[in-house]
mmCIF file of C-alpha atoms (C1' of nucleotides) in Angstrom:
data_model
loop_
_atom_site.group_PDB
_atom_site.id
_atom_site.type_symbol
_atom_site.label_atom_id
_atom_site.label_comp_id
_atom_site.label_asym_id
_atom_site.label_seq_id
_atom_site.Cartn_x
_atom_site.Cartn_y
_atom_site.Cartn_z
ATOM 1 C CA MET A 188 -4.103 -27.050 -4.150
ATOM 2 C CA THR A 189 -2.820 -28.573 -0.934
ATOM 3 C CA GLU A 190 -2.250 -25.532 1.195
ATOM 4 C CA PRO A 191 -3.598 -22.025 1.787
ATOM 5 C CA ALA A 192 -0.046 -21.439 2.932
ATOM 6 C CA ALA A 193 -0.124 -18.885 5.724
ATOM 7 C CA ASP A 194 -0.958 -15.910 3.575
ATOM 8 C CA PRO A 195 1.442 -13.068 4.393
ATOM 9 C CA LEU A 196 -0.511 -10.657 2.220
ATOM 10 C CA ALA A 197 -3.272 -9.602 4.556
ATOM 11 C CA SER A 198 -6.287 -7.872 3.073
ATOM 12 C CA ASP A 199 -5.574 -4.607 4.829
ATOM 13 C CA LEU A 200 -2.137 -4.425 3.372
ATOM 14 C CA LEU A 201 -3.639 -4.493 -0.092
ATOM 15 C CA ARG A 202 -6.154 -1.890 0.793
ATOM 16 C CA GLY A 203 -5.927 1.110 -1.433
ATOM 17 C CA HIS A 204 -3.544 -0.605 -3.825
ATOM 18 C CA THR A 205 -6.160 -2.717 -5.699
ATOM 19 C CA ASP A 206 -7.107 0.087 -8.062
ATOM 20 C CA THR A 207 -3.502 0.776 -8.931
ATOM 21 C CA ILE A 208 -2.785 -2.918 -9.427
ATOM 22 C CA VAL A 209 -5.712 -3.330 -11.777
ATOM 23 C CA LEU A 210 -4.816 -0.166 -13.664
ATOM 24 C CA SER A 211 -1.307 -1.527 -13.978
ATOM 25 C CA VAL A 212 -2.444 -4.764 -15.491
ATOM 26 C CA LEU A 213 -4.519 -2.892 -18.037
ATOM 27 C CA GLN A 214 -1.724 -0.565 -19.015
ATOM 28 C CA ARG A 215 -0.317 -2.771 -21.766
ATOM 29 C CA ALA A 216 -3.526 -4.071 -23.247
ATOM 30 C CA ASP A 217 -7.231 -4.437 -22.746
ATOM 31 C CA ARG A 218 -8.102 -7.436 -20.656
ATOM 32 C CA TYR A 219 -11.232 -9.044 -19.369
ATOM 33 C CA GLY A 220 -12.141 -9.371 -15.689
ATOM 34 C CA PHE A 221 -11.297 -12.948 -15.091
ATOM 35 C CA GLU A 222 -8.041 -12.534 -16.990
ATOM 36 C CA ILE A 223 -6.989 -9.698 -14.670
ATOM 37 C CA PHE A 224 -7.809 -11.940 -11.730
ATOM 38 C CA LYS A 225 -5.627 -14.703 -13.059
ATOM 39 C CA ALA A 226 -2.856 -12.287 -13.966
ATOM 40 C CA ILE A 227 -2.677 -10.926 -10.424
ATOM 41 C CA ARG A 228 -2.833 -14.432 -8.897
ATOM 42 C CA GLN A 229 -0.004 -15.423 -11.139
ATOM 43 C CA ALA A 230 2.054 -12.338 -10.408
ATOM 44 C CA THR A 231 2.069 -13.153 -6.683
ATOM 45 C CA GLY A 232 3.452 -16.630 -7.570
ATOM 46 C CA GLY A 233 0.084 -18.048 -6.523
ATOM 47 C CA ALA A 234 0.810 -16.986 -2.986
ATOM 48 C CA HIS A 235 -2.117 -14.650 -2.922
ATOM 49 C CA GLU A 236 -5.324 -13.896 -4.695
ATOM 50 C CA ILE A 237 -7.224 -10.636 -4.718
ATOM 51 C CA LYS A 238 -10.697 -12.079 -4.414
ATOM 52 C CA GLU A 239 -13.034 -12.038 -7.364
ATOM 53 C CA ALA A 240 -15.628 -10.121 -5.464
ATOM 54 C CA THR A 241 -13.054 -7.454 -4.644
ATOM 55 C CA LEU A 242 -11.871 -7.132 -8.240
ATOM 56 C CA TYR A 243 -15.326 -6.947 -9.801
ATOM 57 C CA ALA A 244 -16.220 -4.293 -7.311
ATOM 58 C CA THR A 245 -13.032 -2.489 -8.284
ATOM 59 C CA TYR A 246 -13.886 -2.655 -11.975
ATOM 60 C CA ARG A 247 -17.263 -1.085 -11.240
ATOM 61 C CA ARG A 248 -15.631 1.655 -9.194
ATOM 62 C CA LEU A 249 -13.054 2.410 -11.825
ATOM 63 C CA GLN A 250 -15.657 2.579 -14.500
ATOM 64 C CA LYS A 251 -17.880 4.791 -12.425
ATOM 65 C CA ASP A 252 -14.957 7.107 -11.957
ATOM 66 C CA GLY A 253 -14.202 7.107 -15.688
ATOM 67 C CA LEU A 254 -10.804 5.506 -15.311
ATOM 68 C CA VAL A 255 -11.699 2.485 -17.434
ATOM 69 C CA GLU A 256 -14.272 1.686 -20.132
ATOM 70 C CA SER A 257 -15.773 -1.642 -20.880
ATOM 71 C CA TYR A 258 -17.119 -3.633 -23.818
ATOM 72 C CA TRP A 259 -18.299 -7.140 -24.371
ATOM 73 C CA GLY A 260 -15.829 -9.202 -26.313
ATOM 74 C CA GLY A 261 -15.856 -12.535 -28.237
ATOM 75 C CA GLU A 262 -16.210 -15.339 -25.838
ATOM 76 C CA THR A 263 -14.243 -18.409 -26.826
ATOM 77 C CA GLN A 264 -15.110 -20.649 -23.890
ATOM 78 C CA GLY A 265 -16.852 -20.274 -20.561
ATOM 79 C CA GLY A 266 -18.979 -17.233 -19.947
ATOM 80 C CA ARG A 267 -19.120 -13.931 -21.850
ATOM 81 C CA ARG A 268 -16.110 -11.748 -21.385
ATOM 82 C CA LYS A 269 -16.265 -8.081 -20.522
ATOM 83 C CA TYR A 270 -13.137 -6.281 -21.550
ATOM 84 C CA TYR A 271 -11.713 -3.198 -19.815
ATOM 85 C CA HIS A 272 -9.788 -0.424 -21.419
ATOM 86 C CA VAL A 273 -7.904 2.292 -19.554
ATOM 87 C CA THR A 274 -8.891 5.861 -20.389
ATOM 88 C CA ASP A 275 -6.548 8.788 -20.381
ATOM 89 C CA ALA A 276 -7.850 9.779 -16.985
ATOM 90 C CA GLY A 277 -7.091 6.218 -15.788
ATOM 91 C CA ARG A 278 -3.577 6.487 -17.132
ATOM 92 C CA ALA A 279 -3.050 9.756 -15.317
ATOM 93 C CA VAL A 280 -4.390 8.329 -12.059
ATOM 94 C CA PHE A 281 -2.220 5.320 -12.476
ATOM 95 C CA HIS A 282 0.963 7.381 -12.786
ATOM 96 C CA ARG A 283 -0.055 9.454 -9.784
ATOM 97 C CA ASN A 284 -0.780 6.347 -7.776
ATOM 98 C CA VAL A 285 2.573 4.782 -8.675
ATOM 99 C CA ALA A 286 4.268 7.958 -7.452
ATOM 100 C CA ALA A 287 2.196 7.849 -4.229
ATOM 101 C CA TRP A 288 3.159 4.221 -3.807
ATOM 102 C CA ASN A 289 6.808 5.003 -4.167
ATOM 103 C CA THR A 290 6.553 7.758 -1.579
ATOM 104 C CA THR A 291 4.583 5.589 0.795
ATOM 105 C CA ARG A 292 6.929 2.691 0.378
ATOM 106 C CA ASP A 293 9.997 4.723 1.226
ATOM 107 C CA ILE A 294 8.333 6.329 4.205
ATOM 108 C CA ILE A 295 7.281 2.997 5.692
ATOM 109 C CA ASP A 296 10.623 1.469 4.909
ATOM 110 C CA ASN A 297 12.196 4.391 6.683
ATOM 111 C CA ILE A 298 10.009 4.164 9.750
ATOM 112 C CA LEU A 299 10.369 0.432 10.095
ATOM 113 C CA GLN A 300 14.162 0.849 10.091
ATOM 114 C CA ILE A 301 13.866 2.839 13.336
ATOM 115 C CA GLY A 302 12.813 -0.321 15.130
ATOM 116 C CA LYS A 303 15.902 -2.230 14.182
ATOM 117 C CA MET Q 17 2.784 25.684 7.789
ATOM 118 C CA THR Q 18 1.398 27.376 4.677
ATOM 119 C CA GLU Q 19 0.109 24.465 2.738
ATOM 120 C CA PRO Q 20 -1.661 21.151 3.270
ATOM 121 C CA ALA Q 21 0.356 20.284 0.102
ATOM 122 C CA ALA Q 22 -1.721 17.744 -1.901
ATOM 123 C CA ASP Q 23 -1.153 14.777 0.437
ATOM 124 C CA PRO Q 24 0.213 11.959 -1.670
ATOM 125 C CA LEU Q 25 -0.005 9.593 1.252
ATOM 126 C CA ALA Q 26 -3.697 8.581 1.173
ATOM 127 C CA SER Q 27 -5.121 6.990 4.243
ATOM 128 C CA ASP Q 28 -5.828 3.723 2.549
ATOM 129 C CA LEU Q 29 -2.197 3.329 1.658
ATOM 130 C CA LEU Q 30 -1.330 3.365 5.258
ATOM 131 C CA ARG Q 31 -4.121 1.062 6.117
ATOM 132 C CA GLY Q 32 -2.965 -2.033 7.938
ATOM 133 C CA HIS Q 33 0.540 -0.566 8.536
ATOM 134 C CA THR Q 34 -0.382 1.653 11.419
ATOM 135 C CA ASP Q 35 0.020 -1.092 14.006
ATOM 136 C CA THR Q 36 3.401 -2.008 12.649
ATOM 137 C CA ILE Q 37 4.537 1.643 12.504
ATOM 138 C CA VAL Q 38 3.530 2.196 16.116
ATOM 139 C CA LEU Q 39 5.245 -1.008 17.237
ATOM 140 C CA SER Q 40 8.302 0.107 15.361
ATOM 141 C CA VAL Q 41 8.468 3.413 17.119
ATOM 142 C CA LEU Q 42 8.130 1.624 20.484
ATOM 143 C CA GLN Q 43 10.777 -0.852 19.674
ATOM 144 C CA ARG Q 44 13.715 1.177 21.083
ATOM 145 C CA ALA Q 45 12.057 2.741 24.093
ATOM 146 C CA ASP Q 46 8.782 3.375 25.842
ATOM 147 C CA ARG Q 47 6.950 6.429 24.554
ATOM 148 C CA TYR Q 48 3.789 8.250 25.345
ATOM 149 C CA GLY Q 49 0.954 8.635 22.882
ATOM 150 C CA PHE Q 50 1.458 12.158 21.683
ATOM 151 C CA GLU Q 51 5.176 11.538 21.383
ATOM 152 C CA ILE Q 52 4.548 8.652 18.997
ATOM 153 C CA PHE Q 53 2.232 10.951 17.004
ATOM 154 C CA LYS Q 54 4.966 13.544 16.727
ATOM 155 C CA ALA Q 55 7.633 10.964 15.932
ATOM 156 C CA ILE Q 56 5.593 9.655 13.013
ATOM 157 C CA ARG Q 57 4.735 13.107 11.715
ATOM 158 C CA GLN Q 58 8.405 13.922 11.759
ATOM 159 C CA ALA Q 59 9.470 10.683 10.111
ATOM 160 C CA THR Q 60 7.287 11.515 7.124
ATOM 161 C CA GLY Q 61 9.039 14.840 6.816
ATOM 162 C CA GLY Q 62 5.874 16.563 7.907
ATOM 163 C CA ALA Q 63 4.320 15.482 4.587
ATOM 164 C CA HIS Q 64 1.744 13.359 6.377
ATOM 165 C CA GLU Q 65 0.180 12.798 9.736
ATOM 166 C CA ILE Q 66 -1.548 9.714 10.978
ATOM 167 C CA LYS Q 67 -4.426 11.344 12.745
ATOM 168 C CA GLU Q 68 -4.496 11.447 16.474
ATOM 169 C CA ALA Q 69 -7.798 9.646 16.599
ATOM 170 C CA THR Q 70 -6.364 6.869 14.456
ATOM 171 C CA LEU Q 71 -3.359 6.433 16.676
ATOM 172 C CA TYR Q 72 -5.194 6.431 19.960
ATOM 173 C CA ALA Q 73 -7.544 3.820 18.533
ATOM 174 C CA THR Q 74 -4.470 1.893 17.547
ATOM 175 C CA TYR Q 75 -3.005 2.060 21.004
ATOM 176 C CA ARG Q 76 -6.259 0.748 22.478
ATOM 177 C CA ARG Q 77 -6.331 -2.139 19.978
ATOM 178 C CA LEU Q 78 -2.644 -3.032 20.576
ATOM 179 C CA GLN Q 79 -3.255 -3.019 24.295
ATOM 180 C CA LYS Q 80 -6.416 -5.111 23.992
ATOM 181 C CA ASP Q 81 -4.406 -7.644 21.985
ATOM 182 C CA GLY Q 82 -1.672 -7.689 24.557
ATOM 183 C CA LEU Q 83 0.990 -6.272 22.202
ATOM 184 C CA VAL Q 84 1.684 -3.282 24.385
ATOM 185 C CA GLU Q 85 1.263 -2.348 28.053
ATOM 186 C CA SER Q 86 0.643 1.122 29.371
ATOM 187 C CA TYR Q 87 1.411 3.104 32.507
ATOM 188 C CA TRP Q 88 0.953 6.690 33.554
ATOM 189 C CA GLY Q 89 4.200 8.616 33.625
ATOM 190 C CA GLY Q 90 5.447 11.868 35.074
ATOM 191 C CA GLU Q 91 3.948 14.779 33.226
ATOM 192 C CA THR Q 92 6.193 17.762 32.834
ATOM 193 C CA GLN Q 93 3.925 19.987 30.830
ATOM 194 C CA GLY Q 94 0.576 19.773 29.115
ATOM 195 C CA GLY Q 95 -1.641 16.854 30.035
ATOM 196 C CA ARG Q 96 -0.772 13.623 31.730
ATOM 197 C CA ARG Q 97 1.206 11.187 29.682
ATOM 198 C CA LYS Q 98 0.380 7.593 29.198
ATOM 199 C CA TYR Q 99 3.424 5.581 28.242
ATOM 200 C CA TYR Q 100 3.365 2.463 26.122
ATOM 201 C CA HIS Q 101 5.690 -0.495 26.408
ATOM 202 C CA VAL Q 102 5.985 -3.321 23.831
ATOM 203 C CA THR Q 103 5.429 -6.823 25.193
ATOM 204 C CA ASP Q 104 7.209 -9.920 23.946
ATOM 205 C CA ALA Q 105 4.059 -10.766 21.983
ATOM 206 C CA GLY Q 106 4.238 -7.247 20.475
ATOM 207 C CA ARG Q 107 7.825 -7.750 19.456
ATOM 208 C CA ALA Q 108 6.953 -11.066 17.796
ATOM 209 C CA VAL Q 109 4.068 -9.529 15.898
ATOM 210 C CA PHE Q 110 6.280 -6.659 14.891
ATOM 211 C CA HIS Q 111 8.855 -8.956 13.319
ATOM 212 C CA ARG Q 112 6.160 -10.958 11.534
ATOM 213 C CA ASN Q 113 4.575 -7.706 10.265
ATOM 214 C CA VAL Q 114 7.886 -6.443 8.952
ATOM 215 C CA ALA Q 115 8.352 -9.712 7.092
ATOM 216 C CA ALA Q 116 4.810 -9.361 5.693
ATOM 217 C CA TRP Q 117 5.540 -5.821 4.689
ATOM 218 C CA ASN Q 118 8.667 -6.851 2.822
ATOM 219 C CA THR Q 119 6.716 -9.513 0.938
ATOM 220 C CA THR Q 120 3.905 -7.165 0.117
ATOM 221 C CA ARG Q 121 6.238 -4.415 -0.988
ATOM 222 C CA ASP Q 122 8.047 -6.700 -3.380
ATOM 223 C CA ILE Q 123 4.841 -8.105 -4.821
ATOM 224 C CA ILE Q 124 3.331 -4.710 -5.403
ATOM 225 C CA ASP Q 125 6.575 -3.436 -6.843
ATOM 226 C CA ASN Q 126 6.609 -6.399 -9.113
ATOM 227 C CA ILE Q 127 3.055 -5.988 -10.296
ATOM 228 C CA LEU Q 128 3.402 -2.227 -10.891
ATOM 229 C CA GLN Q 129 6.412 -2.916 -13.090
ATOM 230 C CA ILE Q 130 4.096 -4.761 -15.529
ATOM 231 C CA GLY Q 131 2.496 -1.463 -16.424
ATOM 232 C CA LYS Q 132 5.707 0.140 -17.522
ATOM 233 C "C1'" DA G 166 -26.132 -38.303 -20.704
ATOM 234 C "C1'" DT G 167 -24.796 -36.165 -16.838
ATOM 235 C "C1'" DC G 168 -22.056 -34.527 -13.360
ATOM 236 C "C1'" DG G 169 -18.402 -31.690 -11.629
ATOM 237 C "C1'" DA G 170 -14.868 -28.445 -12.300
ATOM 238 C "C1'" DG G 171 -13.337 -24.499 -14.524
ATOM 239 C "C1'" DT G 172 -14.572 -20.198 -16.739
ATOM 240 C "C1'" DA G 173 -16.830 -15.728 -16.302
ATOM 241 C "C1'" DC G 174 -19.725 -12.369 -14.252
ATOM 242 C "C1'" DT G 175 -23.067 -10.246 -10.588
ATOM 243 C "C1'" DG G 176 -24.970 -9.023 -6.108
ATOM 244 C "C1'" DT G 177 -25.778 -8.565 -0.833
ATOM 245 C "C1'" DG G 178 -24.224 -7.887 3.582
ATOM 246 C "C1'" DC G 179 -20.615 -7.633 7.166
ATOM 247 C "C1'" DG G 180 -16.238 -6.380 9.701
ATOM 248 C "C1'" DT G 181 -12.487 -3.461 10.245
ATOM 249 C "C1'" DG G 182 -9.720 0.480 10.225
ATOM 250 C "C1'" DA G 183 -9.024 5.459 9.403
ATOM 251 C "C1'" DT G 184 -11.117 9.744 9.940
ATOM 252 C "C1'" DA G 185 -14.148 13.732 11.114
ATOM 253 C "C1'" DC G 186 -15.794 15.777 14.778
ATOM 254 C "C1'" DA G 187 -16.253 16.863 19.440
ATOM 255 C "C1'" DG G 188 -14.920 17.278 24.048
ATOM 256 C "C1'" DT G 189 -11.845 17.350 28.598
ATOM 257 C "C1'" DA G 190 -7.908 19.241 31.004
ATOM 258 C "C1'" DC G 191 -3.660 21.430 31.858
ATOM 259 C "C1'" DT G 192 0.250 24.937 30.791
ATOM 260 C "C1'" DG G 193 2.925 28.850 29.104
ATOM 261 C "C1'" DG G 194 3.434 33.083 26.292
ATOM 262 C "C1'" DG G 195 1.690 37.439 24.271
ATOM 263 C "C1'" DC L 167 -6.705 36.445 30.183
ATOM 264 C "C1'" DC L 168 -7.142 33.937 26.463
ATOM 265 C "C1'" DC L 169 -5.253 31.246 22.836
ATOM 266 C "C1'" DA L 170 -2.254 27.771 21.117
ATOM 267 C "C1'" DG L 171 -0.049 23.787 22.062
ATOM 268 C "C1'" DT L 172 0.156 19.590 24.791
ATOM 269 C "C1'" DA L 173 -2.196 15.222 25.892
ATOM 270 C "C1'" DC L 174 -5.905 12.068 26.014
ATOM 271 C "C1'" DT L 175 -10.794 10.116 25.142
ATOM 272 C "C1'" DG L 176 -15.109 8.994 22.759
ATOM 273 C "C1'" DT L 177 -18.814 8.584 18.990
ATOM 274 C "C1'" DA L 178 -20.349 8.154 14.484
ATOM 275 C "C1'" DT L 179 -19.432 7.532 9.668
ATOM 276 C "C1'" DC L 180 -17.503 5.789 5.358
ATOM 277 C "C1'" DA L 181 -14.938 2.903 2.162
ATOM 278 C "C1'" DC L 182 -12.766 -1.261 0.995
ATOM 279 C "C1'" DG L 183 -12.026 -6.120 0.979
ATOM 280 C "C1'" DC L 184 -14.195 -10.304 1.680
ATOM 281 C "C1'" DA L 185 -17.398 -14.226 2.635
ATOM 282 C "C1'" DC L 186 -21.097 -16.090 0.702
ATOM 283 C "C1'" DA L 187 -24.406 -16.934 -2.758
ATOM 284 C "C1'" DG L 188 -26.058 -17.251 -7.261
ATOM 285 C "C1'" DT L 189 -26.362 -17.346 -12.713
ATOM 286 C "C1'" DA L 190 -24.738 -19.330 -16.973
ATOM 287 C "C1'" DC L 191 -21.901 -21.634 -20.092
ATOM 288 C "C1'" DT L 192 -18.408 -25.444 -21.624
ATOM 289 C "C1'" DC L 193 -15.546 -29.296 -21.570
ATOM 290 C "C1'" DG L 194 -13.670 -33.759 -19.967
ATOM 291 C "C1'" DA L 195 -14.456 -37.808 -17.345
ATOM 292 C "C1'" DT L 196 -17.584 -41.392 -15.764
#
DNA sequence: ATCGAGTACTGTGCGTGATACAGTACTGGG
DNA sequence: CCCAGTACTGTATCACGCACAGTACTCGAT
């Protein structure tokens, strides 16, 4: 790539949303770690990546909290792939987090309008 | 109030937005610290507070970075009041942060839609 | 054949921001 | 007279995201 392109998505703005984002990606189907990484990178139009280190730490945390389960899957190329599957608890947390996000978004939108 | 009411606005969701929120509140007029605190608490409908300690730390950071200036004002009741005033640099950062927020919000909204 | 780039995962250590907790000082109402 | 509210300050802690580093495999180009 030619440019890092003045990343508008600062790390701290992502903070706290990473779990929800990962759970969201896993909602439709099981996916392996690197796939989730690529899916998120693509969803931002390549404008931003959540760093691998961040994501793999997130997977560990989600698993520790029982929100996802993992299993080794058939590797076609490259390294072995560890797949993640959302548990019922994970689904519940996801829905709660989405609700929290909606609330937060509206509140911030509302406050920022004051300064206009 | 009777209830802490299962705070849906977790600290980490606010993370990184505090500076912008404070700058926003200061956009219209100079305000003193505790006033900003109350303004934010009210803007969230009392559902959430950004903690005093967090805000005062934010004021210090903003001042250190030259985004706000402070001066002691006439105290009518309670303790002395330190007023904050946005600098031109602060205004510039505020506008950039609002733009960043809009981008971030849309990206997160977009990703979370995947899991629907 | 071998070298680098891409795929795929793991681990350590650091910086930053939000908070808990604690403390100072003044004022007005019960 | 004391407590609650107003108003500000400081210290220590914790979690998250990231930089950086490393392992291991595969495929295409040289």
